[in-house]
Short mmCIF file of C-alpha atoms in Angstrom, two decimals:
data_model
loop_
_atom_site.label_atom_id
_atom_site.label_comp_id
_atom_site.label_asym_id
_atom_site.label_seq_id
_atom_site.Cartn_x
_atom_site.Cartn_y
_atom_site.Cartn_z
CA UNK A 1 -26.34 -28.85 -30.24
CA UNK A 2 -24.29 -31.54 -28.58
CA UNK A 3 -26.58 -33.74 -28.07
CA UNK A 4 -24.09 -36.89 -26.88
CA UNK A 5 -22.86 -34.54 -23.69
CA UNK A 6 -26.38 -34.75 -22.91
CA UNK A 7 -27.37 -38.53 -23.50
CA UNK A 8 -23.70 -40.29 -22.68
CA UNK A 9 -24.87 -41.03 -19.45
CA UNK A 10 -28.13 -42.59 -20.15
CA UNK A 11 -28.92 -46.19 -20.63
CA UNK A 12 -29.59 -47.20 -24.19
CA UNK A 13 -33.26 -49.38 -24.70
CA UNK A 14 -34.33 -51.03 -27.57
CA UNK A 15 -36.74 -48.68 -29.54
CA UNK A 16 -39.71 -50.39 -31.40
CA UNK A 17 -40.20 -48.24 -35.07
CA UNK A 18 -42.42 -50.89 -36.89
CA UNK A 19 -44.33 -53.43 -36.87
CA UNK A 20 -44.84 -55.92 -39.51
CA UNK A 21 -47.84 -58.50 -41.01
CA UNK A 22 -46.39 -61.17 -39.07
CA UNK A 23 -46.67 -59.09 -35.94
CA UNK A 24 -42.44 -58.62 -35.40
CA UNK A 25 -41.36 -55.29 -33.91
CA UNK A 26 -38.50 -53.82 -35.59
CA UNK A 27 -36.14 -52.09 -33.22
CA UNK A 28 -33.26 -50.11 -33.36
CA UNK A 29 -30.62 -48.74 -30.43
CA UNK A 30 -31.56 -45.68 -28.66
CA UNK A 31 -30.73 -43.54 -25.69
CA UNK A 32 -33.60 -43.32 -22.79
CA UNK A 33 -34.30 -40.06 -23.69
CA UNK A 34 -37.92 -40.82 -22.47
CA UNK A 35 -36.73 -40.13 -18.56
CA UNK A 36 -36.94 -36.79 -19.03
CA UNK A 37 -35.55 -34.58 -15.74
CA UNK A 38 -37.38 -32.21 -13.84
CA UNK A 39 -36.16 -30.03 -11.45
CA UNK A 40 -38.32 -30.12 -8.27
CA UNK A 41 -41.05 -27.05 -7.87
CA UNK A 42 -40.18 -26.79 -4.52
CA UNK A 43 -36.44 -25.50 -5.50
CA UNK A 44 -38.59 -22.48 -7.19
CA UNK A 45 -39.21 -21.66 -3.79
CA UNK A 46 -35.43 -20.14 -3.51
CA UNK A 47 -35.26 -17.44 -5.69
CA UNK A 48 -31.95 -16.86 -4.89
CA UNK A 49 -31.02 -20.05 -6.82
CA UNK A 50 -32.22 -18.50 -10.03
CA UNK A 51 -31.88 -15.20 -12.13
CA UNK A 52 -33.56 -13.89 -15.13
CA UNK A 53 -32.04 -13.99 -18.15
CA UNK A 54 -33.43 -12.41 -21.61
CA UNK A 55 -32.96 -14.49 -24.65
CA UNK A 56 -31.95 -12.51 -27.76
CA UNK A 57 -33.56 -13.01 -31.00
CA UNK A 58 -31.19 -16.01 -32.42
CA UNK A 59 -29.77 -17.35 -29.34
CA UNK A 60 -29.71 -21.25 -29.10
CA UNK A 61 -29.82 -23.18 -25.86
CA UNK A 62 -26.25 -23.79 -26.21
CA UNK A 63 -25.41 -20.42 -26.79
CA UNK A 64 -26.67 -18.75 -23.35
CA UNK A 65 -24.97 -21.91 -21.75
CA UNK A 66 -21.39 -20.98 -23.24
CA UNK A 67 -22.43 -17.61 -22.49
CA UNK A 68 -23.60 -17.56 -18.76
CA UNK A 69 -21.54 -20.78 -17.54
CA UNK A 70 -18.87 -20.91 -20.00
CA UNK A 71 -19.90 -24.34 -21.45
CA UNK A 72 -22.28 -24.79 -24.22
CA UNK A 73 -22.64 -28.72 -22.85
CA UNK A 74 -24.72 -27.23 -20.25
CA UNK A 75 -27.72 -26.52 -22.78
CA UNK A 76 -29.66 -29.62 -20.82
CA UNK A 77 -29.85 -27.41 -17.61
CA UNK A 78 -31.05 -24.32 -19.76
CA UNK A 79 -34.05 -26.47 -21.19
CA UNK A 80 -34.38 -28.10 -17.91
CA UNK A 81 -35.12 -25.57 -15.25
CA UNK A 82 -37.12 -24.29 -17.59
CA UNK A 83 -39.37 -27.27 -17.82
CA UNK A 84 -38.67 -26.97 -22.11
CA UNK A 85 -39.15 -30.21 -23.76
CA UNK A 86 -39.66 -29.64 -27.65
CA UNK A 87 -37.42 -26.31 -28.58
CA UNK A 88 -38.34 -25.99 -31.44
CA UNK A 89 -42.03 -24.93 -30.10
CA UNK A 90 -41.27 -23.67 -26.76
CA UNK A 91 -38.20 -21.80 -27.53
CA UNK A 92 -38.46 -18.26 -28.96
CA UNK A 93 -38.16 -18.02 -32.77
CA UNK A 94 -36.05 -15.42 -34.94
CA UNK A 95 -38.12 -12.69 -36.47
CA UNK A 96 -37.47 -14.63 -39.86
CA UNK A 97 -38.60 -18.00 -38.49
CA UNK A 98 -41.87 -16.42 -36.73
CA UNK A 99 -42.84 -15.11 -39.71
CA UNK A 100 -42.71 -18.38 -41.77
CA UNK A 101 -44.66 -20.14 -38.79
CA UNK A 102 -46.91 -17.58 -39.04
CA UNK A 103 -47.54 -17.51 -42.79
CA UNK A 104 -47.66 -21.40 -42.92
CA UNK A 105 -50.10 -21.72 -39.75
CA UNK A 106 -52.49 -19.33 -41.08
CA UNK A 107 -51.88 -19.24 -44.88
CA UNK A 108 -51.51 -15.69 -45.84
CA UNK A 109 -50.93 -11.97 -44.87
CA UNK A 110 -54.20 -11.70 -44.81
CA UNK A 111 -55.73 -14.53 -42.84
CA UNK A 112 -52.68 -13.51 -40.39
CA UNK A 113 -54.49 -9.84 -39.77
CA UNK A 114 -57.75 -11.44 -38.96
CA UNK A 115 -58.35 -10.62 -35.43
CA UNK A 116 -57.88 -13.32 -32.77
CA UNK A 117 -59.38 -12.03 -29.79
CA UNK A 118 -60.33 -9.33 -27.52
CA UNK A 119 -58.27 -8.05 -24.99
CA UNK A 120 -59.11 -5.33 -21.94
CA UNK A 121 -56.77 -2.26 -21.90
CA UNK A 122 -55.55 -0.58 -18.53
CA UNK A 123 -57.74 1.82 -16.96
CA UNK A 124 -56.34 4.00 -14.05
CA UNK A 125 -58.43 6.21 -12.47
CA UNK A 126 -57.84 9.78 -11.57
CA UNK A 127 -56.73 8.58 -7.78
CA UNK A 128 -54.08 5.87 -9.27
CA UNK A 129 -56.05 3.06 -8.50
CA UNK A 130 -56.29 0.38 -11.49
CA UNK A 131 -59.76 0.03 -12.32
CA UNK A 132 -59.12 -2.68 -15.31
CA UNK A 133 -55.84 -4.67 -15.84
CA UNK A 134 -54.52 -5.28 -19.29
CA UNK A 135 -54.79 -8.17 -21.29
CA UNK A 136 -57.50 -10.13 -19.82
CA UNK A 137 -59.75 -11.71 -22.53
CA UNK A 138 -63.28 -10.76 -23.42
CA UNK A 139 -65.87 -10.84 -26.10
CA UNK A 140 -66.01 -8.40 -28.68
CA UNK A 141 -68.73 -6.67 -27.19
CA UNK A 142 -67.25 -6.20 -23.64
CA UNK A 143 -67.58 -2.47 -22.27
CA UNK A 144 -66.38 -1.54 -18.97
CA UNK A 145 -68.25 1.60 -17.67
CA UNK A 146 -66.31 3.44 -14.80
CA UNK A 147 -66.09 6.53 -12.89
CA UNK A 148 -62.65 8.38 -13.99
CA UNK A 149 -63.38 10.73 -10.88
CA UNK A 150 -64.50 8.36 -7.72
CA UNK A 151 -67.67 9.97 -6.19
CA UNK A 152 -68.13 12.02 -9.42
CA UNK A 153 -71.14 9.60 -10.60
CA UNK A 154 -69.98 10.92 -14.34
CA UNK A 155 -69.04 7.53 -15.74
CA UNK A 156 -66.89 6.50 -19.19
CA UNK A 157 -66.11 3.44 -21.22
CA UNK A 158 -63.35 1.42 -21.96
CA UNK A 159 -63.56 -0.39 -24.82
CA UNK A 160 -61.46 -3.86 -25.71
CA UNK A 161 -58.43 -3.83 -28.33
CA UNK A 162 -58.37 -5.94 -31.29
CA UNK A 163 -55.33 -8.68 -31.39
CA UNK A 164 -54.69 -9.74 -34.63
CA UNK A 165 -53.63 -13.36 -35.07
CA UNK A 166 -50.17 -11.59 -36.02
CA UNK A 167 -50.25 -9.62 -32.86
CA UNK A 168 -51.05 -12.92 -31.16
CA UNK A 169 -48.31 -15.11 -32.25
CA UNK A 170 -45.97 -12.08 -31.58
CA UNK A 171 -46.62 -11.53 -27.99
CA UNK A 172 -46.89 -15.61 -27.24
CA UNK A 173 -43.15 -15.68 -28.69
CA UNK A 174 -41.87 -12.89 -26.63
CA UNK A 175 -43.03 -14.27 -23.74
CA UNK A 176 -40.35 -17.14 -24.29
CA UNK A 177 -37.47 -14.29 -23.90
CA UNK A 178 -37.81 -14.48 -19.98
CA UNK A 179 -36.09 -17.75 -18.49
CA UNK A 180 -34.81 -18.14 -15.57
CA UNK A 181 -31.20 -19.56 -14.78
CA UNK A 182 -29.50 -21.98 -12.16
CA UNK A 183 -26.78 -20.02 -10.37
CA UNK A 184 -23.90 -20.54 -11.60
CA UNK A 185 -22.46 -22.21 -8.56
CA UNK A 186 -24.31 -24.77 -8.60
CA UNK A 187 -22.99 -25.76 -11.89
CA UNK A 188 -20.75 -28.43 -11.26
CA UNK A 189 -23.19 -30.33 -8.65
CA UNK A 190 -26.16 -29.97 -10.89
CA UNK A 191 -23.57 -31.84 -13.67
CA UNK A 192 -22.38 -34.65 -11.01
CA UNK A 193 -26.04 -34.66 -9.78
CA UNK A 194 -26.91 -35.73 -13.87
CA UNK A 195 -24.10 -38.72 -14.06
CA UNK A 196 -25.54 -40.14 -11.06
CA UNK A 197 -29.14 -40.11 -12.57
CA UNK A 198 -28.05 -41.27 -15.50
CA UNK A 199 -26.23 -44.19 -13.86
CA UNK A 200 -29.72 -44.45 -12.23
CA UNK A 201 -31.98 -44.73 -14.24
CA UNK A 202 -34.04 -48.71 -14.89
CA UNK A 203 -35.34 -50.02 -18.11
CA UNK A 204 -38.90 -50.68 -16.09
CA UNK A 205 -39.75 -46.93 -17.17
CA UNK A 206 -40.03 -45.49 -13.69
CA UNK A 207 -39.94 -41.97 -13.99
CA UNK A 208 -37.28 -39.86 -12.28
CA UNK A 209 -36.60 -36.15 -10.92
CA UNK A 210 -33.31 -34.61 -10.94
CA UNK A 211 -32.96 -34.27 -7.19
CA UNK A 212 -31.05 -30.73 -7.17
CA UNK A 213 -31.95 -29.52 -3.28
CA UNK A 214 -29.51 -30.88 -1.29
CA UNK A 215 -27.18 -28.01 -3.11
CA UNK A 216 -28.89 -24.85 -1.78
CA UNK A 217 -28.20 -26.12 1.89
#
Protein backbone atom coordinates (compact mmCIF):
# COMPACT_ATOMS: atom_id res chain seq x y z
CA UNK A 1 0.00 0.00 0.00
CA UNK A 2 1.54 3.34 -0.81
CA UNK A 3 1.35 4.74 2.08
CA UNK A 4 3.68 8.12 1.21
CA UNK A 5 0.87 9.16 -1.66
CA UNK A 6 -1.25 9.24 1.26
CA UNK A 7 0.85 11.09 4.05
CA UNK A 8 3.19 13.50 1.60
CA UNK A 9 0.97 16.15 2.25
CA UNK A 10 0.71 16.08 5.92
CA UNK A 11 2.73 17.92 8.43
CA UNK A 12 5.27 15.83 10.26
CA UNK A 13 5.05 16.23 14.53
CA UNK A 14 7.32 15.00 16.86
CA UNK A 15 6.00 11.58 18.21
CA UNK A 16 6.71 10.79 21.96
CA UNK A 17 7.55 6.60 22.15
CA UNK A 18 9.17 6.58 25.70
CA UNK A 19 9.70 7.91 28.54
CA UNK A 20 12.59 7.50 30.75
CA UNK A 21 13.57 7.54 34.87
CA UNK A 22 14.62 10.97 34.50
CA UNK A 23 11.26 11.87 33.05
CA UNK A 24 12.74 12.71 29.12
CA UNK A 25 10.37 11.84 26.27
CA UNK A 26 12.01 10.16 23.50
CA UNK A 27 10.65 11.20 20.15
CA UNK A 28 11.01 10.32 16.79
CA UNK A 29 9.65 12.06 13.24
CA UNK A 30 6.26 11.20 12.18
CA UNK A 31 3.51 12.14 9.79
CA UNK A 32 0.10 13.62 11.49
CA UNK A 33 -1.58 10.71 10.71
CA UNK A 34 -3.71 11.45 13.88
CA UNK A 35 -6.02 14.10 11.68
CA UNK A 36 -7.79 11.53 10.36
CA UNK A 37 -10.50 12.77 7.40
CA UNK A 38 -14.01 12.30 7.39
CA UNK A 39 -16.21 12.86 4.78
CA UNK A 40 -19.26 14.87 5.96
CA UNK A 41 -22.68 12.68 6.71
CA UNK A 42 -24.54 15.14 5.12
CA UNK A 43 -22.81 14.25 1.53
CA UNK A 44 -24.57 10.64 2.27
CA UNK A 45 -27.53 12.51 1.66
CA UNK A 46 -26.72 12.40 -2.33
CA UNK A 47 -26.83 9.06 -3.30
CA UNK A 48 -26.03 9.86 -6.57
CA UNK A 49 -22.46 10.68 -5.40
CA UNK A 50 -21.92 7.10 -4.42
CA UNK A 51 -22.34 3.46 -5.84
CA UNK A 52 -22.03 0.09 -4.38
CA UNK A 53 -19.29 -1.80 -4.96
CA UNK A 54 -18.69 -5.63 -3.78
CA UNK A 55 -15.30 -6.42 -2.52
CA UNK A 56 -13.96 -9.82 -3.64
CA UNK A 57 -12.40 -12.18 -1.32
CA UNK A 58 -8.55 -10.85 -1.59
CA UNK A 59 -9.03 -7.45 -2.82
CA UNK A 60 -6.86 -4.72 -1.04
CA UNK A 61 -7.86 -1.09 -0.74
CA UNK A 62 -5.51 -0.31 -3.39
CA UNK A 63 -6.69 -2.79 -5.60
CA UNK A 64 -10.50 -1.56 -6.09
CA UNK A 65 -8.82 1.98 -6.36
CA UNK A 66 -6.64 0.92 -9.52
CA UNK A 67 -9.61 -0.92 -10.42
CA UNK A 68 -12.60 1.59 -10.28
CA UNK A 69 -10.47 4.96 -10.74
CA UNK A 70 -7.49 3.71 -12.40
CA UNK A 71 -5.07 4.69 -9.57
CA UNK A 72 -4.22 2.52 -6.72
CA UNK A 73 -2.96 6.02 -4.83
CA UNK A 74 -6.53 6.59 -4.35
CA UNK A 75 -6.83 3.73 -1.59
CA UNK A 76 -7.22 6.85 1.12
CA UNK A 77 -10.67 7.74 -0.48
CA UNK A 78 -11.71 3.93 -0.48
CA UNK A 79 -11.02 3.74 3.42
CA UNK A 80 -12.32 7.16 3.76
CA UNK A 81 -15.88 7.34 2.59
CA UNK A 82 -16.13 4.42 4.19
CA UNK A 83 -15.36 5.79 7.57
CA UNK A 84 -12.44 2.56 7.78
CA UNK A 85 -9.72 3.37 10.11
CA UNK A 86 -7.82 0.04 11.12
CA UNK A 87 -8.07 -2.41 7.82
CA UNK A 88 -6.88 -4.90 9.07
CA UNK A 89 -10.19 -5.26 11.40
CA UNK A 90 -12.69 -3.48 9.42
CA UNK A 91 -11.77 -4.72 6.08
CA UNK A 92 -13.07 -8.13 4.91
CA UNK A 93 -10.61 -11.04 5.38
CA UNK A 94 -9.71 -13.95 2.81
CA UNK A 95 -11.35 -17.23 3.59
CA UNK A 96 -7.73 -18.35 4.71
CA UNK A 97 -7.19 -15.35 7.00
CA UNK A 98 -10.87 -15.67 8.62
CA UNK A 99 -10.21 -18.89 9.48
CA UNK A 100 -6.91 -18.25 11.38
CA UNK A 101 -8.76 -15.26 13.24
CA UNK A 102 -11.22 -17.52 13.97
CA UNK A 103 -9.18 -20.44 15.29
CA UNK A 104 -6.87 -18.01 17.29
CA UNK A 105 -9.92 -15.91 18.82
CA UNK A 106 -11.67 -18.88 20.00
CA UNK A 107 -8.99 -21.63 20.27
CA UNK A 108 -10.27 -24.59 18.46
CA UNK A 109 -12.78 -26.19 15.96
CA UNK A 110 -14.61 -26.90 18.59
CA UNK A 111 -14.96 -23.88 20.82
CA UNK A 112 -15.62 -22.19 17.20
CA UNK A 113 -19.06 -24.46 16.84
CA UNK A 114 -20.26 -23.39 20.20
CA UNK A 115 -23.30 -21.44 19.53
CA UNK A 116 -23.19 -17.63 19.85
CA UNK A 117 -26.59 -16.55 19.86
CA UNK A 118 -30.10 -16.80 18.87
CA UNK A 119 -31.44 -15.40 15.95
CA UNK A 120 -35.40 -15.08 14.68
CA UNK A 121 -36.06 -16.63 11.21
CA UNK A 122 -38.59 -15.03 8.63
CA UNK A 123 -42.10 -15.82 8.98
CA UNK A 124 -44.54 -14.85 6.11
CA UNK A 125 -47.88 -15.50 6.48
CA UNK A 126 -50.27 -17.06 4.06
CA UNK A 127 -51.43 -13.28 2.87
CA UNK A 128 -47.57 -12.14 2.25
CA UNK A 129 -47.39 -10.10 5.10
CA UNK A 130 -44.03 -10.59 7.24
CA UNK A 131 -45.02 -11.60 10.55
CA UNK A 132 -41.20 -11.92 11.96
CA UNK A 133 -38.06 -10.43 10.25
CA UNK A 134 -34.85 -12.33 10.17
CA UNK A 135 -32.00 -11.97 12.24
CA UNK A 136 -33.15 -10.10 15.15
CA UNK A 137 -31.60 -11.47 18.42
CA UNK A 138 -33.34 -13.37 21.16
CA UNK A 139 -32.88 -15.77 23.98
CA UNK A 140 -32.73 -19.28 23.49
CA UNK A 141 -36.05 -19.80 24.65
CA UNK A 142 -37.86 -17.22 22.38
CA UNK A 143 -41.08 -18.70 20.57
CA UNK A 144 -43.14 -16.66 18.37
CA UNK A 145 -46.75 -18.08 18.17
CA UNK A 146 -48.69 -16.82 15.01
CA UNK A 147 -51.62 -17.39 12.92
CA UNK A 148 -50.29 -18.79 9.35
CA UNK A 149 -54.01 -18.16 8.15
CA UNK A 150 -55.20 -14.49 9.55
CA UNK A 151 -58.71 -14.97 11.13
CA UNK A 152 -58.07 -18.78 11.25
CA UNK A 153 -57.39 -18.61 15.22
CA UNK A 154 -55.20 -22.01 14.43
CA UNK A 155 -51.84 -20.67 15.57
CA UNK A 156 -47.97 -22.15 14.99
CA UNK A 157 -44.49 -21.51 16.25
CA UNK A 158 -41.46 -20.25 15.03
CA UNK A 159 -38.67 -21.22 16.72
CA UNK A 160 -35.02 -19.24 16.79
CA UNK A 161 -31.86 -20.65 14.79
CA UNK A 162 -28.70 -21.44 16.39
CA UNK A 163 -25.52 -19.18 15.15
CA UNK A 164 -22.51 -20.76 15.83
CA UNK A 165 -19.57 -18.54 16.78
CA UNK A 166 -18.28 -19.77 13.19
CA UNK A 167 -21.50 -18.74 11.62
CA UNK A 168 -21.05 -15.49 13.51
CA UNK A 169 -17.70 -14.37 12.48
CA UNK A 170 -18.75 -15.43 8.89
CA UNK A 171 -21.68 -13.26 8.39
CA UNK A 172 -19.90 -10.10 10.41
CA UNK A 173 -17.08 -10.46 7.59
CA UNK A 174 -19.40 -10.53 4.71
CA UNK A 175 -21.01 -7.70 5.73
CA UNK A 176 -17.65 -5.75 4.96
CA UNK A 177 -18.13 -6.81 1.05
CA UNK A 178 -20.70 -3.86 0.57
CA UNK A 179 -18.88 -0.32 0.36
CA UNK A 180 -19.88 2.31 -1.18
CA UNK A 181 -17.75 4.47 -3.74
CA UNK A 182 -17.17 8.28 -4.59
CA UNK A 183 -18.11 8.80 -8.23
CA UNK A 184 -15.58 8.75 -10.16
CA UNK A 185 -15.83 12.35 -11.24
CA UNK A 186 -15.22 13.65 -8.44
CA UNK A 187 -11.88 12.11 -8.36
CA UNK A 188 -9.60 14.72 -9.11
CA UNK A 189 -11.38 17.44 -6.70
CA UNK A 190 -11.63 15.02 -3.86
CA UNK A 191 -7.47 14.65 -4.55
CA UNK A 192 -6.93 18.66 -4.79
CA UNK A 193 -9.53 18.92 -1.95
CA UNK A 194 -6.72 16.44 0.20
CA UNK A 195 -3.45 18.76 -0.70
CA UNK A 196 -5.24 21.64 0.54
CA UNK A 197 -6.09 19.86 3.92
CA UNK A 198 -2.99 18.65 4.19
CA UNK A 199 -1.43 22.09 3.69
CA UNK A 200 -4.05 22.84 6.43
CA UNK A 201 -3.73 21.13 8.91
CA UNK A 202 -2.01 22.88 12.72
CA UNK A 203 0.18 21.13 15.17
CA UNK A 204 -2.50 22.40 18.06
CA UNK A 205 -4.43 19.02 17.21
CA UNK A 206 -7.64 20.59 15.99
CA UNK A 207 -9.46 18.09 14.29
CA UNK A 208 -10.47 18.45 10.65
CA UNK A 209 -13.18 17.16 7.98
CA UNK A 210 -12.44 16.73 4.45
CA UNK A 211 -14.85 19.33 3.17
CA UNK A 212 -16.00 17.38 -0.16
CA UNK A 213 -19.64 19.30 -0.82
CA UNK A 214 -18.90 22.09 -2.69
CA UNK A 215 -18.26 19.29 -5.65
CA UNK A 216 -21.82 17.91 -6.01
CA UNK A 217 -23.07 21.57 -6.78
Amino acid sequence: MAIPNYFENFPDIDYSTALNKAGIETKVPIKDYFHLLRVRDQIFSEVSNFYTYNIQYGERPEQVALKEYGDSQFYWLVLNVNDITDVYSEWPLTPYELDTFIQRKYGSIEKSNEIHHYETQEVINDDGMVVMEAGLIVDADYVLNYEKVPGSFIYFNSYPASITNLEYEYAQNEKKTEIQLLNKKYIYKANVELRRYGRAISKEGIFSYLDIADFYK
